[in-house]
Coordinates of C-alpha atoms in Angstrom, one line a residue:
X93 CA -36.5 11.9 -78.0
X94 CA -34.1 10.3 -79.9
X95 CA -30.0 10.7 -79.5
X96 CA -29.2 11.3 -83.1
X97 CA -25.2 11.3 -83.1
X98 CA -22.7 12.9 -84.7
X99 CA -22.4 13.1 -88.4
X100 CA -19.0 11.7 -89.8
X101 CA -19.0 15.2 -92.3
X102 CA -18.2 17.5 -89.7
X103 CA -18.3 18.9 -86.0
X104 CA -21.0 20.2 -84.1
X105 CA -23.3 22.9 -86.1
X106 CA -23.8 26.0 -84.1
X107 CA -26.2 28.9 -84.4
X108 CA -26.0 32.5 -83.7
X109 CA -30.0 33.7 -84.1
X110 CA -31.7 32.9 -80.3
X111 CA -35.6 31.3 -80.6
X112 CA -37.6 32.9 -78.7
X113 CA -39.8 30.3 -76.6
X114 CA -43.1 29.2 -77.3
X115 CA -45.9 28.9 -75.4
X116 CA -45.6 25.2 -74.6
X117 CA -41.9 25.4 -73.7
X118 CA -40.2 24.9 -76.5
X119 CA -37.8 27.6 -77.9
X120 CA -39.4 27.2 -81.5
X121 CA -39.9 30.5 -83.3
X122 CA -38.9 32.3 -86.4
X123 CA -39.9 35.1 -88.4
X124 CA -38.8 36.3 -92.1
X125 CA -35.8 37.7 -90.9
X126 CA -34.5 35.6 -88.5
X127 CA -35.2 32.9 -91.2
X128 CA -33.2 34.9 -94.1
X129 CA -30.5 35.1 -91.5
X130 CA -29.8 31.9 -91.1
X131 CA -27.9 31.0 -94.1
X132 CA -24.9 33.4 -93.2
X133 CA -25.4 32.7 -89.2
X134 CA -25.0 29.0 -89.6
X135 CA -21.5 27.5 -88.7
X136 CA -22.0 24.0 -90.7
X137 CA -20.5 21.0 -90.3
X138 CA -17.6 20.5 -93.0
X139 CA -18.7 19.1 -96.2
X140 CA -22.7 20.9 -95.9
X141 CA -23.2 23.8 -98.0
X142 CA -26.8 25.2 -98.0
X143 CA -28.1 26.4 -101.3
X144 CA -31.2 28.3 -100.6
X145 CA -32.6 29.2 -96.9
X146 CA -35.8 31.7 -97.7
X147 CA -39.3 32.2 -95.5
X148 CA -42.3 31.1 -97.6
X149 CA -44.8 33.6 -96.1
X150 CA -47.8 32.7 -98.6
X151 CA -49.5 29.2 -99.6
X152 CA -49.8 30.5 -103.2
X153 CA -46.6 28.6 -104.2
X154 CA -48.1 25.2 -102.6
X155 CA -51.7 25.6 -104.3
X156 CA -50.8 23.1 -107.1
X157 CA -49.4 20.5 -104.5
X158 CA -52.3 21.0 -102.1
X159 CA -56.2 19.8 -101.7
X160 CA -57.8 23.3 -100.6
X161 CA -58.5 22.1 -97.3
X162 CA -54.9 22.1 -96.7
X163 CA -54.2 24.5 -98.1
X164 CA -56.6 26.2 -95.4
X165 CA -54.3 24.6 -92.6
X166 CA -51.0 26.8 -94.1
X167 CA -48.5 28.4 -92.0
X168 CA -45.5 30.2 -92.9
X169 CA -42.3 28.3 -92.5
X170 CA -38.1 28.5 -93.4
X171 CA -37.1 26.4 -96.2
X172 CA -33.8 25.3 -96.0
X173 CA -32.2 23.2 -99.5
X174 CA -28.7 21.9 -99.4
X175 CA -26.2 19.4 -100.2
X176 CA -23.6 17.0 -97.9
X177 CA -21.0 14.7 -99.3
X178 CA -20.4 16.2 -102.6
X179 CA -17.8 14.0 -104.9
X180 CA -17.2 12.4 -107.9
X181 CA -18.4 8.6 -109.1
X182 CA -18.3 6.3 -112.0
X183 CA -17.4 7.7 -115.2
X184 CA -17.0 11.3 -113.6
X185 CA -20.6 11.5 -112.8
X186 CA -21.1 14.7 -109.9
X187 CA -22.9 12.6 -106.7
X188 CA -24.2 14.2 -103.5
X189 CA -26.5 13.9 -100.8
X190 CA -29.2 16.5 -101.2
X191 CA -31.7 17.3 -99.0
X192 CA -35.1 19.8 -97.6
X193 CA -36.0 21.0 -94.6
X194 CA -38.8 23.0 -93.8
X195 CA -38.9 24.8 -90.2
X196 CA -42.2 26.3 -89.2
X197 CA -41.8 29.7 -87.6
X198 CA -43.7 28.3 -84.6
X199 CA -42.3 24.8 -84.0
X200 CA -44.2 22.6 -82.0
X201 CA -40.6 20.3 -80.8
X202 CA -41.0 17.3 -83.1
X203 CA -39.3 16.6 -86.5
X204 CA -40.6 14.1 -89.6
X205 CA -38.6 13.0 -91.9
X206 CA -40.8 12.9 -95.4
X207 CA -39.8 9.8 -97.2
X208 CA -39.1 9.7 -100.7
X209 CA -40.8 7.8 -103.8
X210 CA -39.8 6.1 -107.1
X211 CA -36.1 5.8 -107.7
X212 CA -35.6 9.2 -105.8
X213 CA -33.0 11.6 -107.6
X214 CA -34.9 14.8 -106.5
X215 CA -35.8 16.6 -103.2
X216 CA -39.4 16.5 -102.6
X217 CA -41.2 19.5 -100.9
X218 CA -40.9 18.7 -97.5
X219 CA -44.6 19.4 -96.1
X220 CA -45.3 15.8 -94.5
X221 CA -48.8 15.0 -96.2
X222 CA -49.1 11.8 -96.3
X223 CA -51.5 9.8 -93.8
X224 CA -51.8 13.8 -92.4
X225 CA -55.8 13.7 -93.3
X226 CA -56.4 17.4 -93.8
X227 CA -53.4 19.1 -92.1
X228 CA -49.5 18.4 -93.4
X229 CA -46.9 18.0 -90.7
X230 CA -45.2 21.1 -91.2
X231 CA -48.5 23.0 -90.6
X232 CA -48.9 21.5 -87.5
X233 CA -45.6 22.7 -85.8
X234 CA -43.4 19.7 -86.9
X235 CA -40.1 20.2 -88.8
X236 CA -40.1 18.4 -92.3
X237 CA -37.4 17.1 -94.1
X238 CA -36.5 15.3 -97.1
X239 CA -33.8 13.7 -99.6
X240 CA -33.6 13.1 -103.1
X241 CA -31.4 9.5 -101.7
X242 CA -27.6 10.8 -102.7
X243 CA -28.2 10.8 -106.6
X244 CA -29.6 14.0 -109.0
X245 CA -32.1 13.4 -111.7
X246 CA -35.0 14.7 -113.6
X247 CA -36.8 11.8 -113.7
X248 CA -38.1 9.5 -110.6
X249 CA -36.9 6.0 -112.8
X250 CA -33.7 7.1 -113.7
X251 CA -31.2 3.9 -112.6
X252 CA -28.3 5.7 -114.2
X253 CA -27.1 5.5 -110.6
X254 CA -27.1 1.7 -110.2
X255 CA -23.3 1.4 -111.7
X256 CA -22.0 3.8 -108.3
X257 CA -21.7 2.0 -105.3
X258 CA -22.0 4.6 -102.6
X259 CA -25.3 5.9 -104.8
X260 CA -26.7 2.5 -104.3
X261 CA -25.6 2.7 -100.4
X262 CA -27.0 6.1 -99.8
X263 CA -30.7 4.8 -101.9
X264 CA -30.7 1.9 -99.7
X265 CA -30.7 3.6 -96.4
X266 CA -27.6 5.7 -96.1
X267 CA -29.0 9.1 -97.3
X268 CA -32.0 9.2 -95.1
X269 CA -30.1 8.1 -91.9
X270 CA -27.1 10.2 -92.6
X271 CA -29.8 13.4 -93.7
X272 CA -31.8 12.8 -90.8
X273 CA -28.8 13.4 -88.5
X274 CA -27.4 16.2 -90.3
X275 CA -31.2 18.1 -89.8
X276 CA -31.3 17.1 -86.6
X277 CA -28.3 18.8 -86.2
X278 CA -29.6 22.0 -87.9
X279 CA -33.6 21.9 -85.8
X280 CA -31.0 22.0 -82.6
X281 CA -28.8 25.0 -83.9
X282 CA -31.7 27.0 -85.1
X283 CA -34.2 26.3 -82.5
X284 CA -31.9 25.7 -79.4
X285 CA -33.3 22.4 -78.3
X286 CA -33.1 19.1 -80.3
X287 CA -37.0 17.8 -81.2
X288 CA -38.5 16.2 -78.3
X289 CA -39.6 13.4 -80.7
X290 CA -38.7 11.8 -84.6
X291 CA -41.4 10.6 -86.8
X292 CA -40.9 8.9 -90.1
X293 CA -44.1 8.7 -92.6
X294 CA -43.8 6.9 -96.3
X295 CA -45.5 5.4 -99.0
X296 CA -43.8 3.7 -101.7
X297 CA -40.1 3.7 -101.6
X298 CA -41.1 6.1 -98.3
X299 CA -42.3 3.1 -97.1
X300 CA -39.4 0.9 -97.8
X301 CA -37.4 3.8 -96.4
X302 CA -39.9 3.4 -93.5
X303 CA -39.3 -0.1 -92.9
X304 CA -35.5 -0.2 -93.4
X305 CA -35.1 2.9 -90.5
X306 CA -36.7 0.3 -88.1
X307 CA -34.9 -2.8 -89.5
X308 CA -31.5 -1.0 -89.8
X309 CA -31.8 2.0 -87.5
X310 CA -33.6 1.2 -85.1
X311 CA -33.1 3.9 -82.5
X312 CA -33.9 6.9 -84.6
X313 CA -37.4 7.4 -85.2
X314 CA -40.1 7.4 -82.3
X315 CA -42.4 6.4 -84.2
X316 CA -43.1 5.2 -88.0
X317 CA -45.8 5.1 -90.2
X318 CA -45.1 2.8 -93.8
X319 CA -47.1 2.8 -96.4
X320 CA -47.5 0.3 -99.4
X321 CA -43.9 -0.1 -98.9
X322 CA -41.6 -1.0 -102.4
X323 CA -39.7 -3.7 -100.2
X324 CA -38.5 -5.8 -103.1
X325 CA -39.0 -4.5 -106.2
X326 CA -37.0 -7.0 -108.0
X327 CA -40.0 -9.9 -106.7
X328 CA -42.9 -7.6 -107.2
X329 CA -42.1 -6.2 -110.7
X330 CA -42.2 -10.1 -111.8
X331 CA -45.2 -10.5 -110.4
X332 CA -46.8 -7.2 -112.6
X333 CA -45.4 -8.7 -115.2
X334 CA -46.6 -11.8 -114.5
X335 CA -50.3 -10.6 -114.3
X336 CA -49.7 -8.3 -117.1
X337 CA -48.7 -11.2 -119.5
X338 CA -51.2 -13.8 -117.9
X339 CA -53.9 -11.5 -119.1
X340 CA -52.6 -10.5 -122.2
X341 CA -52.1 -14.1 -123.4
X342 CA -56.2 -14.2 -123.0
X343 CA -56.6 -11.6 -126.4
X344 CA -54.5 -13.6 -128.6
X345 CA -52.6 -10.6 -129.5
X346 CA -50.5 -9.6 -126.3
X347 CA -53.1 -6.8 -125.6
X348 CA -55.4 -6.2 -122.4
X349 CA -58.0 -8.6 -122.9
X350 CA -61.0 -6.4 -120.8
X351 CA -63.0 -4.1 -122.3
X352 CA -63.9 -0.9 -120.4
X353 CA -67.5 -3.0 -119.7
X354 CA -66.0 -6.2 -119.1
X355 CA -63.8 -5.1 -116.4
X356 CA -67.0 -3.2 -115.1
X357 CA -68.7 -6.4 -115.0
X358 CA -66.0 -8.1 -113.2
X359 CA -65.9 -5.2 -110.5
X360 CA -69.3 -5.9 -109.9
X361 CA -70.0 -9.2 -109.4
X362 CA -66.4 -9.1 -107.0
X363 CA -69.0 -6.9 -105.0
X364 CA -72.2 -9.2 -105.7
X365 CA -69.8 -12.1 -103.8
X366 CA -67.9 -9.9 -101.0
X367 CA -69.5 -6.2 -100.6
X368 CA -71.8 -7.8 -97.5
X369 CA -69.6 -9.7 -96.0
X370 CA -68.6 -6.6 -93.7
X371 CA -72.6 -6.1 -93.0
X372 CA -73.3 -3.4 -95.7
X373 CA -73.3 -3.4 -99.3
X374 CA -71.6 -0.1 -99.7
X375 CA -69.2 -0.7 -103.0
X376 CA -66.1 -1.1 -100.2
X377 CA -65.2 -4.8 -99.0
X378 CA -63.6 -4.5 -96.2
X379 CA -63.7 -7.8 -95.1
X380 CA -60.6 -8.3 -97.4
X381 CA -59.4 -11.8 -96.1
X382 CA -62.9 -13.8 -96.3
X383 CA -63.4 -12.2 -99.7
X384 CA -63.6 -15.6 -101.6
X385 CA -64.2 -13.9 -105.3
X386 CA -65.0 -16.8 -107.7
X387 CA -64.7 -15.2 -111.3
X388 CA -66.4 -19.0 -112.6
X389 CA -69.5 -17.7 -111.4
X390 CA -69.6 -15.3 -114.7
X391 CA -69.0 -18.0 -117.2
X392 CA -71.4 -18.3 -119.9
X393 CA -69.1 -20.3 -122.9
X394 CA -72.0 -19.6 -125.1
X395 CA -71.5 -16.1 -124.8
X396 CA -67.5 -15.7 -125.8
X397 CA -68.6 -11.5 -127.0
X398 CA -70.9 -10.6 -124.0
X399 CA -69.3 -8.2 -122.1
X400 CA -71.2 -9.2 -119.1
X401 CA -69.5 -12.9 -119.0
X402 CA -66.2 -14.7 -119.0
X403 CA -65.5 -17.6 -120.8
X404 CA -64.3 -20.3 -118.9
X405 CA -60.3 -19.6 -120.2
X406 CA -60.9 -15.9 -118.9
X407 CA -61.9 -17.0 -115.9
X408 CA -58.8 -19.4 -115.3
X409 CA -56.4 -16.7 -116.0
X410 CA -58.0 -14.2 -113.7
X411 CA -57.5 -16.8 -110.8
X412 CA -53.7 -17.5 -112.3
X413 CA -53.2 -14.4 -112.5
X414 CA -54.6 -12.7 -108.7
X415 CA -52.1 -16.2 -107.6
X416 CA -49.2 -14.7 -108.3
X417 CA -45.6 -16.3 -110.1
X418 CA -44.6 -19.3 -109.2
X419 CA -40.9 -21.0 -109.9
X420 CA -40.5 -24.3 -111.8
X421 CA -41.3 -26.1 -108.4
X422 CA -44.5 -24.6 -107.9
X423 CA -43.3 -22.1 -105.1
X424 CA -44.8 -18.9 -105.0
X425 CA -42.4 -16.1 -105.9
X426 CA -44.4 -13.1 -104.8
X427 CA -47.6 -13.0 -103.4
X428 CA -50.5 -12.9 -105.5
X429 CA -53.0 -9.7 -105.5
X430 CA -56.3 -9.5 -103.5
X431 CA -59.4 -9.1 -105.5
X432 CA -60.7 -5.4 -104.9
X433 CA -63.2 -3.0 -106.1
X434 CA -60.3 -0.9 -107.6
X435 CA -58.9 -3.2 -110.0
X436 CA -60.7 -1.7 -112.9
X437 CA -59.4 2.0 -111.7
X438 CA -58.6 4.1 -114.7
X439 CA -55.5 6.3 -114.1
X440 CA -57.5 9.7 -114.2
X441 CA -58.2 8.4 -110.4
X442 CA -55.5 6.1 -109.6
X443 CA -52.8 3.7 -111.0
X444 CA -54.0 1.5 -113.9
X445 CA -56.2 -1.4 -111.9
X446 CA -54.7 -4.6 -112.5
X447 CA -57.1 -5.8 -115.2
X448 CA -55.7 -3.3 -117.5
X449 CA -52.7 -5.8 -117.6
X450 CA -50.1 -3.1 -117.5
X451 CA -46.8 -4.0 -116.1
X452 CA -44.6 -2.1 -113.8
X453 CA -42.4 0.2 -114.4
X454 CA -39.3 -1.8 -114.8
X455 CA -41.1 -4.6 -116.5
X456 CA -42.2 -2.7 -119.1
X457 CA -38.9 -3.1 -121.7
X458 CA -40.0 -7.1 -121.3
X459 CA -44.1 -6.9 -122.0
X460 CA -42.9 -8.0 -125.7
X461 CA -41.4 -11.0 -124.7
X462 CA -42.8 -14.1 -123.7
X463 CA -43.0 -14.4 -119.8
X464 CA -40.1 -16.7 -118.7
X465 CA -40.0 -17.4 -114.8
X466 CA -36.4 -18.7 -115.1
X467 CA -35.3 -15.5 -116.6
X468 CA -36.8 -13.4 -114.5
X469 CA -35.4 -14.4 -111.0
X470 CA -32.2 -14.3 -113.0
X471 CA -32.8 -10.7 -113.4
X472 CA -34.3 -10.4 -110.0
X473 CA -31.5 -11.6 -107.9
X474 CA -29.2 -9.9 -109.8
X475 CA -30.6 -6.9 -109.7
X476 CA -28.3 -3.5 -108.0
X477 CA -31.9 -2.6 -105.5
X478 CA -31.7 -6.2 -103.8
X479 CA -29.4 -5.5 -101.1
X480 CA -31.5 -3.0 -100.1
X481 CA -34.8 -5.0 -99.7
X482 CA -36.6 -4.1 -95.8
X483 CA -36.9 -8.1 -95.3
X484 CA -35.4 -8.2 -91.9
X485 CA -37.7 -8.9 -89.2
X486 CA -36.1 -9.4 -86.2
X487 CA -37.0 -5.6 -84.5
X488 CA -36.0 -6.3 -81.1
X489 CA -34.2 -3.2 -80.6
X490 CA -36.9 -1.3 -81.9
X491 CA -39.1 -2.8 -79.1
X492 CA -36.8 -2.0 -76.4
X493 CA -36.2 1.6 -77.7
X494 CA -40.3 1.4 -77.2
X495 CA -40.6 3.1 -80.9
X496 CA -44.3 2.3 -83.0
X497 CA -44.5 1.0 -86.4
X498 CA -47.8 1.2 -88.3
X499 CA -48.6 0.1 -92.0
X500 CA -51.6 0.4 -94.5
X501 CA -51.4 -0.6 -97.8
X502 CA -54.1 -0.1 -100.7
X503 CA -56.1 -3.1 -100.9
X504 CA -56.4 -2.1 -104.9
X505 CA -52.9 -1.2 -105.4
X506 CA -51.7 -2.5 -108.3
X507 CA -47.4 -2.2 -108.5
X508 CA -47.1 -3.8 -104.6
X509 CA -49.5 -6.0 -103.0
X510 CA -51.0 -5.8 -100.3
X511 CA -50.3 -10.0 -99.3
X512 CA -46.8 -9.4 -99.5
X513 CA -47.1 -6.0 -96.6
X514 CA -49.1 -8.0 -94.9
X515 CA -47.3 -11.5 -95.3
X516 CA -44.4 -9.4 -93.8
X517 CA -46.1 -7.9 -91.2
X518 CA -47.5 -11.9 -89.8
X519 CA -43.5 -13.0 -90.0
X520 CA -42.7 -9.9 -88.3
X521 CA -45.4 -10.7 -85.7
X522 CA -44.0 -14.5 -85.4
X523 CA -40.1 -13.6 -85.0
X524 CA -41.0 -10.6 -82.1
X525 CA -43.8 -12.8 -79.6
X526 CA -46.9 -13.3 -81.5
X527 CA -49.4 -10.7 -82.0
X528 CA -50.2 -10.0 -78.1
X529 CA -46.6 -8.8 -78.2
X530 CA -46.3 -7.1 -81.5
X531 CA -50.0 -5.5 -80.8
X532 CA -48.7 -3.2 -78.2
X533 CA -46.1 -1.5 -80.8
X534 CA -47.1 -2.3 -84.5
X535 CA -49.9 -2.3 -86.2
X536 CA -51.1 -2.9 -90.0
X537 CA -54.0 -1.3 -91.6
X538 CA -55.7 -2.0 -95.2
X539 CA -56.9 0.9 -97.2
X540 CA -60.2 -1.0 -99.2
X541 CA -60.4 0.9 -102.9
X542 CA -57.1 2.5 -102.5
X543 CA -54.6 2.0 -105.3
X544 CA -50.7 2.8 -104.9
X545 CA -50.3 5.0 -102.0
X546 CA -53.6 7.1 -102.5
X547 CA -56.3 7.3 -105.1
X548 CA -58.9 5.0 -106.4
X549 CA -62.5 5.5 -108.0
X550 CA -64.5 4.5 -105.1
X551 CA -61.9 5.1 -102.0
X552 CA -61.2 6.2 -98.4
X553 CA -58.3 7.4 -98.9
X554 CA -57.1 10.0 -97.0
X555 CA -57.2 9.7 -92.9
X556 CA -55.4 11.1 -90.2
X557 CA -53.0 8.0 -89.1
X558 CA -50.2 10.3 -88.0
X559 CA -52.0 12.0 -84.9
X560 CA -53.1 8.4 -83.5
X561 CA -49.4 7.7 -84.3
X562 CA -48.1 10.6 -82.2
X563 CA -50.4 10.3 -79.6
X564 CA -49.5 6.4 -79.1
X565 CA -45.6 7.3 -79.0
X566 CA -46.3 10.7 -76.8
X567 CA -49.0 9.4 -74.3
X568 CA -49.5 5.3 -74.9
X569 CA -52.5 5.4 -76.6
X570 CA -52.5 2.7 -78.6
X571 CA -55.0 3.2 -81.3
X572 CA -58.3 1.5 -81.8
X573 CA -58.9 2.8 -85.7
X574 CA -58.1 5.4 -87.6
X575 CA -61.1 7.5 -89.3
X576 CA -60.5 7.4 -93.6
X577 CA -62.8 9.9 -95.9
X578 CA -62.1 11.0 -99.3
X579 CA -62.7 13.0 -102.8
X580 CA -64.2 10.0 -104.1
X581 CA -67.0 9.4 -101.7
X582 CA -67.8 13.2 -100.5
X583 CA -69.9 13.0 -96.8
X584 CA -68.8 9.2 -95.9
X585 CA -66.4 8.2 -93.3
X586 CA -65.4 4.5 -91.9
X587 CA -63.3 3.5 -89.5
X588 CA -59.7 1.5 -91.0
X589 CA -59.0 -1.4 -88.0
X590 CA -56.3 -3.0 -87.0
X591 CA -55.9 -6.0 -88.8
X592 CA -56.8 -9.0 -87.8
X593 CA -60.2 -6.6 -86.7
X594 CA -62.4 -5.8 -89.9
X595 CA -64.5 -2.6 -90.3
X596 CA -67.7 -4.4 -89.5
X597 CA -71.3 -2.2 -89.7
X598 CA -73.2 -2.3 -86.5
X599 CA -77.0 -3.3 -88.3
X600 CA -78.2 0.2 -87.7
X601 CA -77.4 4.1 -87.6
X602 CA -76.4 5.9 -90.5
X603 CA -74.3 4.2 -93.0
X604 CA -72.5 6.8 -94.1
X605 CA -71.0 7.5 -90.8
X606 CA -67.9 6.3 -89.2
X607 CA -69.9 5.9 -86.4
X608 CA -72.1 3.6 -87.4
X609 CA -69.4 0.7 -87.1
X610 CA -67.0 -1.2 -84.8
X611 CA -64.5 -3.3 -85.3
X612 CA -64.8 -6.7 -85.1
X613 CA -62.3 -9.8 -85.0
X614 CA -63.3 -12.9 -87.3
X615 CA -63.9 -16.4 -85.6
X616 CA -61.0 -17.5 -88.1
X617 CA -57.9 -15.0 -86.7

């Protein structure tokens, strides 16, 4: 349990509706009225207002937001909106720091804090679903919250809040820290006990958020789980461009260069070169590292039309373009991307695949322009999100606070690579003891298939990573894989290892089963 503090806003929050206790101890229970009571029963800090405290006593109003075996897993819960540190910014602009929280009727003592995605400017539905598997947080017992980051919006790209300064404090890291301390505040009022334990889980800007709680705020959370975090946008969104515009230049004509069958062709002989290298051809590499994809194996010059071939300039850029930018100097801006099955994905599964040569979303007003690396890390250390990059590695209090930090990251996600999560995790490892050390509290993951945060046309990607994170923080089990399934591949499961381990098929059992592998270290690690 983590000592969460006292907000600056206000003095302590007090309750007048008693929890009755639980069956494990904990005084965690509501009803509907107890729940509707709330709202006049609080005494709240100054500065917090609550705009809407109601029971949601039927999944119907989640359907649209839920895969049906969730929705299965639904209990009823009090959902708490509101709103702290209300003023007014630049140009007379309204700011505040709003935020969710859902509160089970039966708690179960622990709170997660949902993180958020894009550029934020709206409260998410706080149910905790990612890395969940089949059953979100909230419908497990935790308490869920969320913020939309200190800024209001329609849109999840809005930057109209870059030219405030406190916006761009509270996106950074200020809202969540100062929203999770306000809501632990409220789980203690309502429920009589502070949570026994804080968990953070989150996937994009989540997963920066994710990252920057241990780097920043280190005593906190108990436990973290970060996923294909957006750590520094202002590097990675050169690099789509980069790839974007390196492909492009291939048609002549600043248009994606694949067709549909081409980039089909390229998908499979990636797999012809890399599938077995994990002991079954099964259309998932997950011997990611010693995947060694040489697109000059497809060059037939005499061919320039087949859609089964590359000519030798197409096969150049491909390999420029999976490097990654480099500066004048040759130095490598931003990692380069791994070659996976899933960069041909079409966005009716996933996030364009990176052979579409689409650039990111802040790339885009540029895809017209010829690519100019001095101009772009102009832009990119210029740009307002920079200070706010999770680049600090030196998590030493984190270690003594004996919290646990795991990543995955979508081998196939095109907007964030999965080098650069992983080239931050190995500097991580270096600064804090070497992997020994770091093994005992952090782990990384790759998702094979997976594009940006979930998704994919042939993926695994939905697993249960935050029980195996709870139970390592609750009883030191420190997890050996994590078991991955999803829509895409109905009746298969495989374990995701801890890297440097790789999801390695035993030579015999069924393949479709989990079961039927191990994880296995490479001679090279």
């Amino acid at each position: 349990m983590k000592f969460m503090g006292n907000l600056a806003v206000g003095a302590a929050l007090l309750c007048t509706v008693p929890a009755a206790m639980a069956d494990n101890g904990v005084a965690g229970q509501l009803d509907a009225v107890s729940c509707a009571a709330l709202k006049a029963s609080l005494i709240l800090p100054e500065g917090v207002s609550l705009t809407s405290v109601k029971a949601v006593t039927s999944v119907s109003v989640l359907e649209s937001q839920l895969q049906p075996a969730q929705a299965k897993a639904f209990v009823p819960y009090c959902q708490i909106t509101g709103e702290f540190e209300k003023r007014t910014g630049v140009n007379g602009k309204d700011y505040a720091i709003g935020f969710g929280l859902n509160l089970p009727f039966d708690w179960n003592g622990r709170f997660l804090f949902q993180g958020g995605g894009g550029l934020n400017g709206l409260i998410r539905e706080p149910l905790g679903m990612l890395a969940a598997g089949d059953t979100p947080a909230l419908f497990r017992g935790f308490a869920v919250a969320s913020t939309d980051s200190g800024h209001q919006s329609d849109t999840v790209f809005d930057p109209s809040f870059f030219e405030d300064q406190q916006a761009l404090l509270n996106f950074y890291s200020g809202a969540v820290s100062k929203t999770a301390k306000l809501v632990s505040q409220l789980i203690t009022g309502v429920y009589s006990q502070p949570a026994q334990n804080n968990y953070f889980v989150g996937c994009s800007t989540g997963g920066r958020e994710a990252m920057t709680m241990s780097q920043r705020f280190p005593d906190l959370f108990d436990g973290i789980i970060a996923g294909a975090p957006a750590r520094q946008t202002n590097y990675s969104e050169i690099a789509d461009l980069y790839v974007a515009k390196t492909l492009r230049a291939l048609s002549g004509n600043n248009q994606p260069p694949f067709s549909d069958k081409k980039q089909k062709a390229i998908e499979q002989a990636l797999l012809a070169q890399c599938d077995g290298l994990d002991g079954r051809e099964d259309g998932l590499i997950f011997a990611v590292e010693q995947c060694e994809f040489d697109p000059g194996e497809m060059i037939c010059d005499g061919q320039q039309h087949s859609d089964l071939c590359l000519t030798t300039e197409e096969a150049e850029g491909l390999v420029s373009a999976f490097n990654g930018p480099a500066d004048s100097n040759g130095n490598n801006v931003y990692p380069g991307f791994f070659f996976d099955t899933g960069i041909d994905d079409k966005p009716a599964r996933s996030a364009p695949g990176l052979l579409s040569a689409q650039p990111g979303p802040l790339g885009r007003a540029r895809i017209d322009e010829p690519f100019d690396i001095d101009r772009e890390l102009a832009i990119a250390d210029g740009f307002p999100l920079e200070p706010g990059n999770a680049t600090l590695t030196n998590l030493s209090t984190f270690v003594v606070e004996e919290n646990k930090l795991m990543f995955f990251h979508g081998v196939s996600d095109p907007w964030f690579s999965a080098k650069d999560t992983l080239g931050y995790f190995n500097d991580m490892v270096a600064q804090n003891g070497g992997y020994e050390q770091v093994s005992q509290w952090s782990q990384f993951y790759f998702v094979p298939g997976m594009g940006h945060c979930r998704g994919g046309e042939q993926a695994l990607d939905q697993f249960d990573m935050l029980s195996s994170l709870v139970d390592w923080v609750e009883k030191g089990n420190k997890p050996d894989s994590v078991i991955a399934y999803g829509e895409s591949m109905p009746e298969e499961t495989r374990p995701l290892c801890p890297y440097p381990s790789v999801t390695t098929y035993k030579g015999e059992g069924n393949g479709n089963d989990a079961g039927s592998y191990v994880c296995t270290t490479p001679e090279s690690q």
